[in-house]
Amino acid sequence: MSSVSMPRDVAAGGENTRLIILISCVATIGGFLFGFDSGVINGTVDGLKQTFQSSSAGTGFEVASMLLGCAIGAFFAGRLADLWGRRTVLIVSAVLFLLSAIGAGMANTSLLFIVARMLGGFAVGAASVMSPAYIAEVASARYRGRLATVQQIAIISGLFSAFLSNYLLAKAAGASTESLWLGHAAWRWMFWMQAFPSALFLLLLLFIPESPRYLVVKGRKDDALRVLTRLYGAAEARTKLAEIDASLSRHHHRPRLSDLINRATGRLRPIVWVGIGLATFQQLVGINVVFYYGAVLWQAVGFSENDALLINVLSGGLSIGACLVTVLLIDRVGRKPLLWIGSAGMAVSLALVTWAFASASLDATGKLALSDQMGVLALVAANVYVIFFNASWGPVMWVMLGEMFPNQIRGSALAVAGAAQWTSNFAITMTFPILLASIGLAGAYGFYTLAAAVSVFFVLRYVHETKGKELEQMQG
């Protein structure tokens, strides 16, 4: 996994920076699998259509079915993490990743495929909220943002690996639907490739400690002190233990879902609404249409399957570069500036993509065709959009969800925000083939452009900066 450079003074006070980075990187393998599982579907759509004889709506559900599992996994992961621990939930997700990779490749009916993908969805949903939460709970405030951003680099690395794997496998076979090894079609091997990082994730999770904040919640203060001592040294460990204990002692019960309700007003806490808004807007801008349907999208405007898969690889590489920029900036300029600048950049680049698609005509076979000039504009603007997303909303939303909630409600608030994120993801992914068939690419991308523009105002009005704050200082 990627590592991150830290300022020289972070090791002051006995802090074991190397260990913190190491265990954080293990947690981010969950992000890598999240990305791989999300991206692998991109190159298999033709194979699914041919194998299962699915309609446009059926294909949309096969692609989006994982996202229903994600919403369920994200919702229950937060609650289960409060009961079983962050590490245990990550171990369960690793097992599900492995089962899903094997099952999706073996499926011989649409139903079995959907079941396998939903199992993967449970894993992705759990990892998406637990990996950043675990990192936030073991890392110091001064570099927590950079470490949590590694999660997004891992997600994009997973996407990039899936895109590259899909491209190489399809090229080796001649097409994703052609036979490759052992008489199985290339699209099946695309899923089976995920079994290797899944097994590695499961193995490495056995060697990382439990979150000290979870251990305090469970009354295991001696265990928490041992973990904190390993991470921060004996002197600072006792101080941090006292701070964690004090932040939880204001509540006279263990965390529960009803803590999300403000007792004075009887309504959902404002900070939870902000989390839901962040999670929802991240999907309304349409990024996962690029991730899941990139090959379909570029083929729709005249590129071959091989060229479309290669464009996905390019987008994945640019995404990793954009995330590396965020690693350098997030703990210096803060979370909020990155969000609103990213929103503005996405709105402009999406508007250009929409304009290019609106100019497309139909060729003799009924396919959309762009002029050379508009084809270049669409390709460049789409990749600029991907860069803006991955330098802002991609990593920053997950960083904020992992750190913005008070200790008492973190698990429950993550459950609700994570479920909102994946439900929105499902809605966007499920509706794209329908929009493509009804109002076309320009209409679909016009909607995503509007959502990006509105998100600028949401960030400026409702999002509060969390840079440099310890988790015990979070209010809401």
PDB file of C-alpha atoms in Angstrom, residues 11 96 105 188 199 207 221 226 238 241 318 375 399 409 419 424-425:
ATOM      1  CA  ALA A  11       7.509  11.468  16.347  1.00  0.00           C
ATOM      2  CA  LEU A  96     -16.938 -11.463   2.302  1.00  0.00           C
ATOM      3  CA  GLY A 105     -16.808 -15.284 -11.401  1.00  0.00           C
ATOM      4  CA  ARG A 188     -15.030 -14.209 -15.189  1.00  0.00           C
ATOM      5  CA  ALA A 199      -6.758 -13.048   1.051  1.00  0.00           C
ATOM      6  CA  PHE A 207      -1.767  -8.499  13.139  1.00  0.00           C
ATOM      7  CA  LYS A 221      -9.220   0.508  29.704  1.00  0.00           C
ATOM      8  CA  ARG A 226      -1.587  -0.893  26.089  1.00  0.00           C
ATOM      9  CA  ARG A 238      -2.338   8.167  29.775  1.00  0.00           C
ATOM     10  CA  LEU A 241      -6.880   7.704  27.645  1.00  0.00           C
ATOM     11  CA  LEU A 318      -4.800  10.579 -13.138  1.00  0.00           C
ATOM     12  CA  GLY A 375     -14.324  13.942 -28.962  1.00  0.00           C
ATOM     13  CA  VAL A 399     -11.855  11.885   5.841  1.00  0.00           C
ATOM     14  CA  ILE A 409     -22.236   8.925  18.048  1.00  0.00           C
ATOM     15  CA  ALA A 419     -26.107   4.069   4.111  1.00  0.00           C
ATOM     16  CA  SER A 424     -27.413   7.480  -3.558  1.00  0.00           C
ATOM     17  CA  ASN A 425     -24.734   5.491  -5.372  1.00  0.00           C
TER      18      ASN A 425
END
